[in-house]
Amino acid sequence: MIFPSPAVLQEVQLAILAARDLRLAVLRLDQRPAAHNGNKAYKLRPWRERLARGEGRGLISLGGAHSNHLHALAALGREEGFATVGLLRGEHCLTPTVEDLQANGMTLHWLGYGGYRRRHDSDFWQPWQARYPELLPIPEGGCDAQAAAACATIVTELRQGLAALGWPDCQQLWLAAGTGTTLAGVIRAADPAWQVVGGLAVPPGHGVEATLDRLLAQHTGVNWRLMDASRGGFGRLDAELARAMAEFEAQTGIALEPLYTGKLWLALRQAIEGGALAPGSRLVLVHSGGLQGRRALETQLAALAGG
Ligand SMILES: Cc1ncc(COP(=O)(O)O)c(C=O)c1O
C-alpha cells in the first residue's frame, strides 16, 4: 500500500442518474497532495523504488507546460529530497504549472517543438544522460510496464471503497487514458465481472491502442473497451465540455479538469443519455487528478460554460 488509507470512493447524486435508476461513485485520487496526486503516485512508484535501491540520485522526464506528470515529479523530488530535471515542450513560458516546477526546485530545459518531437528517437536520451549521469530517465507520461503494474493498487483501493460503500460490485469502471499506462494496469487487476471503459483523452490512433497491446500482451479475461472521449484533440475545449464539467461540479461538489476527467464524464453522460446503461447499474468513475493543470484554463472554461 502506498498510502496509509485507501482513496475515498464517494457516491454522488446527479439528476441524470436518478432518472435512470443508476448509481455512480467517484474514486477520489484527486484529493491527495501534489506529489501523490491522481494516478501519478502509482505510476511514479517504480522509479521511487529504484532510487531507494540506490540506482540513481534523481529523475529526469519530459512534458508540456501544463504537465501533471512533471508537476507530481517535481513535488515528489522536493518532498523526498532527490534531484529532478524537466525537459519541456515548446519555448519558455510561465504557466502556473511551470511556476510550481521552479518553486519545487526542478531544473528546466526548453526543447522547442522540433526538439521535443525527437523524443522517440533512439538517441534522444544520450546527451541528457551524459549531462545528468546520476538521474534515471522516465519516458514521457511515465509510460512503462512497471508503472502499469503499480497501477493495480488503484483496483485494490477501489475494492476497499466498494466494501466501504456497501456495494457488492460495480458493472462499469470508467478511467481516462492519455498514454494508456494506468488503464493497462487497471485492466490487468480488474474483476472479470466489471466492464472497464477507457475514455481516450487523445484521438484514436495516437498511441494508446499500441500501448495497451504491448502492456496487456496475452492478458485476457477482463472485459474492456476504449471510447473516444477526446472531442477531436487532446487540448481542445468546447462549450458542451465546459458546461458538462460545470454541471457535474454544481451537483456533486467535485471539480473535474477538461483534458482527462471532464472529457471522461461527458462521454459517460452521453452513454447514459443514449440509454447504453442498464437500469440498476452501479458505475465508478476514476478521478485521476490533474486539477493543477486547470488553473491556466479557468478563464476559457468560464467563458465557454457561460456562452
Ligand atoms: C489527470 C490525468 N488523468 C489521466 C491520465 C492518463 O494516464 P495514462 O497516461 O496512464 O493513460 C493522465 C496522464 O498521465 C492525467 O494527467
Tab-separated table of C-alpha atoms and ligand atoms in Angstrom:
chain	number	residue	atom	x	y	z
A	1	MET	CA	0.000	0.000	0.000
A	2	ILE	CA	1.400	3.405	-0.959
A	3	PHE	CA	-0.871	5.420	1.298
A	4	PRO	CA	-1.899	4.999	4.911
A	5	SER	CA	-5.543	4.906	3.834
A	6	PRO	CA	-7.150	3.997	0.508
A	7	ALA	CA	-8.622	6.658	-1.740
A	8	VAL	CA	-12.211	7.567	-0.917
A	9	LEU	CA	-14.918	6.113	-3.146
A	10	GLN	CA	-17.643	8.753	-2.992
A	11	GLU	CA	-21.162	8.115	-4.220
A	12	VAL	CA	-22.598	11.169	-5.976
A	13	GLN	CA	-26.160	12.235	-6.678
A	14	LEU	CA	-26.987	13.638	-10.108
A	15	ALA	CA	-30.375	14.222	-11.642
A	16	ILE	CA	-29.429	12.224	-14.732
A	17	LEU	CA	-28.684	9.161	-12.581
A	18	ALA	CA	-31.839	9.252	-10.500
A	19	ALA	CA	-33.980	9.490	-13.640
A	20	ARG	CA	-32.499	6.212	-14.904
A	21	ASP	CA	-32.053	4.282	-11.666
A	22	LEU	CA	-28.247	4.370	-11.943
A	23	ARG	CA	-25.692	4.811	-9.178
A	24	LEU	CA	-22.311	6.476	-9.622
A	25	ALA	CA	-19.315	6.663	-7.310
A	26	VAL	CA	-16.125	8.654	-7.898
A	27	LEU	CA	-12.746	7.260	-6.833
A	28	ARG	CA	-11.131	10.394	-5.427
A	29	LEU	CA	-7.466	10.109	-6.367
A	30	ASP	CA	-7.601	13.882	-6.800
A	31	GLN	CA	-7.689	14.566	-3.072
A	32	ARG	CA	-4.073	13.679	-2.441
A	33	PRO	CA	-1.271	16.245	-2.205
A	34	ALA	CA	0.680	17.317	-5.292
A	35	ALA	CA	3.471	14.732	-5.030
A	36	HIS	CA	0.932	11.896	-4.930
A	37	ASN	CA	-1.978	13.356	-6.839
A	38	GLY	CA	-4.187	11.326	-9.147
A	39	ASN	CA	-2.662	8.389	-10.962
A	40	LYS	CA	0.858	9.823	-10.592
A	41	ALA	CA	1.707	8.306	-7.231
A	42	TYR	CA	1.136	4.836	-8.666
A	43	LYS	CA	2.959	5.477	-11.930
A	44	LEU	CA	5.992	7.041	-10.232
A	45	ARG	CA	6.321	4.327	-7.608
A	46	PRO	CA	8.732	2.060	-9.574
A	47	TRP	CA	11.152	4.957	-10.006
A	48	ARG	CA	10.948	5.857	-6.330
A	49	GLU	CA	11.781	2.249	-5.545
A	50	ARG	CA	14.780	2.337	-7.881
A	51	LEU	CA	16.051	5.461	-6.168
A	52	ALA	CA	15.548	3.789	-2.799
A	53	ARG	CA	17.715	0.903	-4.056
A	54	GLY	CA	20.472	3.417	-4.859
A	55	GLU	CA	20.180	3.086	-8.639
A	56	GLY	CA	20.238	6.863	-9.164
A	57	ARG	CA	20.183	10.171	-7.366
A	58	GLY	CA	17.212	11.722	-9.098
A	59	LEU	CA	14.769	11.592	-12.012
A	60	ILE	CA	14.595	13.311	-15.397
A	61	SER	CA	11.478	13.338	-17.538
A	62	LEU	CA	9.576	15.356	-20.114
A	63	GLY	CA	6.220	17.003	-20.701
A	64	GLY	CA	4.356	20.165	-21.639
A	65	ALA	CA	3.991	23.448	-19.776
A	66	HIS	CA	0.833	22.142	-18.023
A	67	SER	CA	2.094	18.605	-17.410
A	68	ASN	CA	0.545	16.791	-14.449
A	69	HIS	CA	3.338	14.245	-14.652
A	70	LEU	CA	6.138	16.823	-14.269
A	71	HIS	CA	4.147	18.609	-11.586
A	72	ALA	CA	3.923	15.497	-9.423
A	73	LEU	CA	7.539	14.575	-10.143
A	74	ALA	CA	8.877	17.969	-9.058
A	75	ALA	CA	6.773	17.911	-5.876
A	76	LEU	CA	7.937	14.380	-5.101
A	77	GLY	CA	11.585	15.319	-5.633
A	78	ARG	CA	11.208	18.169	-3.224
A	79	GLU	CA	9.365	16.033	-0.662
A	80	GLU	CA	11.826	13.155	-0.795
A	81	GLY	CA	14.982	15.201	-1.394
A	82	PHE	CA	16.060	13.952	-4.826
A	83	ALA	CA	17.047	15.994	-7.889
A	84	THR	CA	14.561	16.459	-10.732
A	85	VAL	CA	15.047	17.717	-14.271
A	86	GLY	CA	12.185	18.527	-16.662
A	87	LEU	CA	12.525	18.671	-20.456
A	88	LEU	CA	9.740	20.887	-21.701
A	89	ARG	CA	7.889	21.075	-24.989
A	90	GLY	CA	7.974	24.414	-26.812
A	91	GLU	CA	9.507	27.740	-25.887
A	92	HIS	CA	9.871	29.171	-22.414
A	93	CYS	CA	6.557	30.287	-20.927
A	94	LEU	CA	5.395	30.825	-17.382
A	95	THR	CA	2.257	28.835	-16.609
A	96	PRO	CA	1.074	28.104	-13.046
A	97	THR	CA	2.490	24.588	-13.554
A	98	VAL	CA	5.907	25.914	-14.599
A	99	GLU	CA	5.950	28.247	-11.599
A	100	ASP	CA	5.376	25.243	-9.331
A	101	LEU	CA	8.080	23.214	-11.090
A	102	GLN	CA	10.543	26.016	-10.421
A	103	ALA	CA	9.356	26.503	-6.827
A	104	ASN	CA	9.913	22.783	-6.237
A	105	GLY	CA	13.500	23.036	-7.478
A	106	MET	CA	13.144	21.210	-10.793
A	107	THR	CA	15.832	22.172	-13.342
A	108	LEU	CA	14.082	23.020	-16.610
A	109	HIS	CA	15.249	22.810	-20.217
A	110	TRP	CA	13.012	24.028	-23.040
A	111	LEU	CA	13.389	21.837	-26.119
A	112	GLY	CA	11.324	23.849	-28.608
A	113	TYR	CA	8.684	21.976	-30.610
A	114	GLY	CA	11.126	20.361	-33.050
A	115	GLY	CA	13.422	19.207	-30.264
A	116	TYR	CA	10.503	17.730	-28.339
A	117	ARG	CA	9.280	15.854	-31.405
A	118	ARG	CA	12.582	13.942	-31.383
A	119	ARG	CA	11.739	12.377	-28.001
A	120	HIS	CA	11.079	8.954	-29.555
A	121	ASP	CA	14.396	8.860	-31.449
A	122	SER	CA	16.723	6.108	-30.278
A	123	ASP	CA	19.485	8.603	-29.425
A	124	PHE	CA	17.217	11.190	-27.749
A	125	TRP	CA	18.346	10.454	-24.201
A	126	GLN	CA	22.071	10.194	-24.945
A	127	PRO	CA	23.039	13.859	-24.397
A	128	TRP	CA	20.801	14.127	-21.343
A	129	GLN	CA	22.251	11.017	-19.772
A	130	ALA	CA	25.748	12.348	-20.488
A	131	ARG	CA	24.800	15.631	-18.837
A	132	TYR	CA	22.952	14.057	-15.888
A	133	PRO	CA	24.552	10.620	-15.451
A	134	GLU	CA	23.106	10.135	-11.964
A	135	LEU	CA	19.480	10.696	-12.981
A	136	LEU	CA	17.136	7.954	-14.173
A	137	PRO	CA	15.161	8.868	-17.320
A	138	ILE	CA	11.382	8.431	-17.207
A	139	PRO	CA	9.677	8.193	-20.614
A	140	GLU	CA	7.001	10.731	-21.484
A	141	GLY	CA	3.901	10.358	-19.314
A	142	GLY	CA	5.671	7.726	-17.172
A	143	CYS	CA	4.613	5.115	-19.723
A	144	ASP	CA	6.225	1.785	-18.864
A	145	ALA	CA	5.317	-1.778	-17.860
A	146	GLN	CA	6.349	-1.413	-14.224
A	147	ALA	CA	4.364	1.800	-13.912
A	148	ALA	CA	1.322	-0.020	-15.301
A	149	ALA	CA	1.816	-2.862	-12.827
A	150	ALA	CA	1.940	-0.341	-9.972
A	151	CYS	CA	-1.496	0.949	-11.043
A	152	ALA	CA	-3.013	-2.355	-9.907
A	153	THR	CA	-3.103	-0.731	-6.475
A	154	ILE	CA	-5.865	1.546	-7.771
A	155	VAL	CA	-8.034	-1.557	-8.094
A	156	THR	CA	-7.132	-2.724	-4.587
A	157	GLU	CA	-8.230	0.635	-3.236
A	158	LEU	CA	-11.366	0.549	-5.365
A	159	ARG	CA	-12.335	-2.818	-3.885
A	160	GLN	CA	-11.881	-1.373	-0.405
A	161	GLY	CA	-14.030	1.583	-1.438
A	162	LEU	CA	-16.792	-0.677	-2.762
A	163	ALA	CA	-16.817	-2.548	0.537
A	164	ALA	CA	-16.924	0.722	2.493
A	165	LEU	CA	-19.906	1.902	0.414
A	166	GLY	CA	-21.644	-1.406	0.834
A	167	TRP	CA	-21.678	-2.023	-2.924
A	168	PRO	CA	-21.300	-5.733	-3.740
A	169	ASP	CA	-19.663	-4.874	-7.077
A	170	CYS	CA	-19.821	-2.415	-9.951
A	171	GLN	CA	-20.872	-3.016	-13.536
A	172	GLN	CA	-18.645	-0.436	-15.237
A	173	LEU	CA	-15.412	1.301	-14.325
A	174	TRP	CA	-14.569	4.441	-16.317
A	175	LEU	CA	-10.995	5.724	-16.494
A	176	ALA	CA	-9.266	8.334	-18.687
A	177	ALA	CA	-6.414	7.253	-20.967
A	178	GLY	CA	-3.582	9.537	-22.118
A	179	THR	CA	-0.826	7.012	-22.788
A	180	GLY	CA	-2.925	4.021	-21.625
A	181	THR	CA	-0.449	3.054	-18.880
A	182	THR	CA	-2.868	3.468	-15.981
A	183	LEU	CA	-5.655	1.796	-17.927
A	184	ALA	CA	-3.465	-1.222	-18.709
A	185	GLY	CA	-2.620	-1.680	-15.028
A	186	VAL	CA	-6.254	-1.368	-14.006
A	187	ILE	CA	-7.444	-3.826	-16.677
A	188	ARG	CA	-4.849	-6.355	-15.541
A	189	ALA	CA	-6.086	-6.176	-11.953
A	190	ALA	CA	-9.822	-5.680	-12.532
A	191	ASP	CA	-12.543	-8.117	-11.675
A	192	PRO	CA	-13.688	-10.121	-14.732
A	193	ALA	CA	-17.279	-9.207	-13.859
A	194	TRP	CA	-16.642	-5.478	-14.385
A	195	GLN	CA	-16.524	-3.772	-17.724
A	196	VAL	CA	-13.573	-1.353	-17.844
A	197	VAL	CA	-14.112	1.607	-20.188
A	198	GLY	CA	-11.077	3.674	-21.166
A	199	GLY	CA	-12.008	7.200	-22.201
A	200	LEU	CA	-9.459	8.327	-24.777
A	201	ALA	CA	-8.179	11.828	-23.964
A	202	VAL	CA	-6.286	11.797	-27.267
A	203	PRO	CA	-7.894	10.900	-30.603
A	204	PRO	CA	-7.812	7.240	-31.693
A	205	GLY	CA	-4.523	6.234	-33.295
A	206	HIS	CA	-2.358	8.430	-31.042
A	207	GLY	CA	-0.581	5.565	-29.319
A	208	VAL	CA	-2.980	4.328	-26.621
A	209	GLU	CA	-4.050	1.256	-28.608
A	210	ALA	CA	-0.407	0.306	-29.248
A	211	THR	CA	0.497	0.831	-25.585
A	212	LEU	CA	-2.377	-1.384	-24.495
A	213	ASP	CA	-1.371	-4.085	-26.983
A	214	ARG	CA	2.147	-4.010	-25.576
A	215	LEU	CA	1.274	-3.781	-21.882
A	216	LEU	CA	-1.622	-6.214	-21.930
A	217	ALA	CA	0.139	-8.732	-24.193
A	218	GLN	CA	-1.555	-12.063	-23.594
A	219	HIS	CA	-3.748	-10.788	-20.783
A	220	THR	CA	-7.342	-11.796	-21.371
A	221	GLY	CA	-10.387	-12.338	-19.255
A	222	VAL	CA	-11.299	-8.772	-18.367
A	223	ASN	CA	-13.979	-7.145	-20.371
A	224	TRP	CA	-12.714	-3.741	-21.530
A	225	ARG	CA	-13.088	-1.286	-24.361
A	226	LEU	CA	-11.890	2.114	-25.472
A	227	MET	CA	-14.181	5.020	-26.128
A	228	ASP	CA	-13.160	8.172	-27.997
A	229	ALA	CA	-13.719	10.908	-25.402
A	230	SER	CA	-11.144	13.269	-26.959
A	231	ARG	CA	-13.517	15.805	-28.541
A	232	GLY	CA	-11.271	15.783	-31.624
A	233	GLY	CA	-7.995	16.749	-29.957
A	234	PHE	CA	-6.143	16.495	-26.660
A	235	GLY	CA	-6.190	20.181	-25.777
A	236	ARG	CA	-9.457	21.093	-27.449
A	237	LEU	CA	-12.072	22.718	-25.203
A	238	ASP	CA	-15.654	23.408	-26.216
A	239	ALA	CA	-18.859	24.714	-24.686
A	240	GLU	CA	-20.510	21.312	-24.252
A	241	LEU	CA	-17.485	20.036	-22.324
A	242	ALA	CA	-17.249	23.170	-20.170
A	243	ARG	CA	-20.972	23.010	-19.354
A	244	ALA	CA	-20.849	19.307	-18.509
A	245	MET	CA	-17.981	19.971	-16.087
A	246	ALA	CA	-19.764	22.935	-14.504
A	247	GLU	CA	-22.976	20.920	-14.092
A	248	PHE	CA	-21.100	17.984	-12.549
A	249	GLU	CA	-19.353	20.281	-10.085
A	250	ALA	CA	-22.556	22.116	-9.186
A	251	GLN	CA	-24.418	18.861	-8.436
A	252	THR	CA	-21.628	16.876	-6.763
A	253	GLY	CA	-19.190	19.469	-5.386
A	254	ILE	CA	-16.384	17.680	-7.263
A	255	ALA	CA	-14.254	19.688	-9.695
A	256	LEU	CA	-13.043	17.979	-12.871
A	257	GLU	CA	-10.360	19.178	-15.295
A	258	PRO	CA	-11.056	19.385	-19.020
A	259	LEU	CA	-8.306	17.261	-20.582
A	260	TYR	CA	-8.955	13.909	-18.918
A	261	THR	CA	-11.712	13.655	-16.317
A	262	GLY	CA	-14.031	16.305	-17.772
A	263	LYS	CA	-13.990	14.559	-21.152
A	264	LEU	CA	-14.460	11.234	-19.402
A	265	TRP	CA	-17.537	12.450	-17.551
A	266	LEU	CA	-19.019	13.907	-20.746
A	267	ALA	CA	-18.516	10.566	-22.533
A	268	LEU	CA	-20.146	8.718	-19.632
A	269	ARG	CA	-23.016	11.211	-19.540
A	270	GLN	CA	-23.591	10.723	-23.255
A	271	ALA	CA	-23.616	6.940	-22.764
A	272	ILE	CA	-26.209	7.353	-20.003
A	273	GLU	CA	-28.334	9.690	-22.119
A	274	GLY	CA	-28.095	7.261	-25.022
A	275	GLY	CA	-29.583	4.515	-22.864
A	276	ALA	CA	-26.415	2.390	-23.017
A	277	LEU	CA	-26.529	1.503	-19.319
A	278	ALA	CA	-28.971	-0.966	-17.841
A	279	PRO	CA	-31.167	0.446	-15.054
A	280	GLY	CA	-29.829	-0.556	-11.647
A	281	SER	CA	-26.179	-0.429	-12.793
A	282	ARG	CA	-23.528	0.720	-10.370
A	283	LEU	CA	-20.841	2.802	-12.083
A	284	VAL	CA	-17.441	4.028	-10.962
A	285	LEU	CA	-15.573	6.981	-12.454
A	286	VAL	CA	-11.911	7.289	-11.502
A	287	HIS	CA	-10.936	10.880	-10.738
A	288	SER	CA	-7.321	10.698	-11.833
A	289	GLY	CA	-6.457	14.175	-10.532
A	290	GLY	CA	-4.722	16.822	-12.625
A	291	LEU	CA	-6.678	19.797	-11.281
A	292	GLN	CA	-3.420	21.754	-11.062
A	293	GLY	CA	-3.374	21.892	-14.871
A	294	ARG	CA	-6.805	23.501	-14.923
A	295	ARG	CA	-5.528	26.735	-13.356
A	296	ALA	CA	-4.356	28.089	-16.719
A	297	LEU	CA	-7.735	27.323	-18.329
A	298	GLU	CA	-10.189	28.841	-15.839
A	299	THR	CA	-10.980	31.973	-17.879
A	300	GLN	CA	-11.517	29.974	-21.069
A	301	LEU	CA	-13.695	27.420	-19.260
A	302	ALA	CA	-15.849	30.083	-17.628
A	303	ALA	CA	-16.353	31.850	-20.969
A	304	LEU	CA	-17.285	28.590	-22.694
A	305	ALA	CA	-19.643	27.459	-19.933
A	306	GLY	CA	-21.372	30.827	-19.827
A	307	GLY	CA	-21.508	31.358	-23.583
B	1	LIG	C1	-5.178	13.737	-14.774
B	1	LIG	C2	-4.783	12.594	-15.632
B	1	LIG	N1	-5.651	11.591	-15.811
B	1	LIG	C3	-5.369	10.551	-16.591
B	1	LIG	C4	-4.165	10.466	-17.256
B	1	LIG	C5	-3.928	9.297	-18.156
B	1	LIG	O1	-2.909	8.479	-17.682
B	1	LIG	P1	-2.141	7.498	-18.661
B	1	LIG	O2	-1.100	8.311	-19.362
B	1	LIG	O3	-1.538	6.491	-17.761
B	1	LIG	O4	-3.117	6.947	-19.625
B	1	LIG	C6	-3.221	11.497	-17.122
B	1	LIG	C7	-1.930	11.448	-17.825
B	1	LIG	O5	-0.994	10.914	-17.377
B	1	LIG	C8	-3.533	12.576	-16.278
B	1	LIG	O6	-2.658	13.575	-16.085
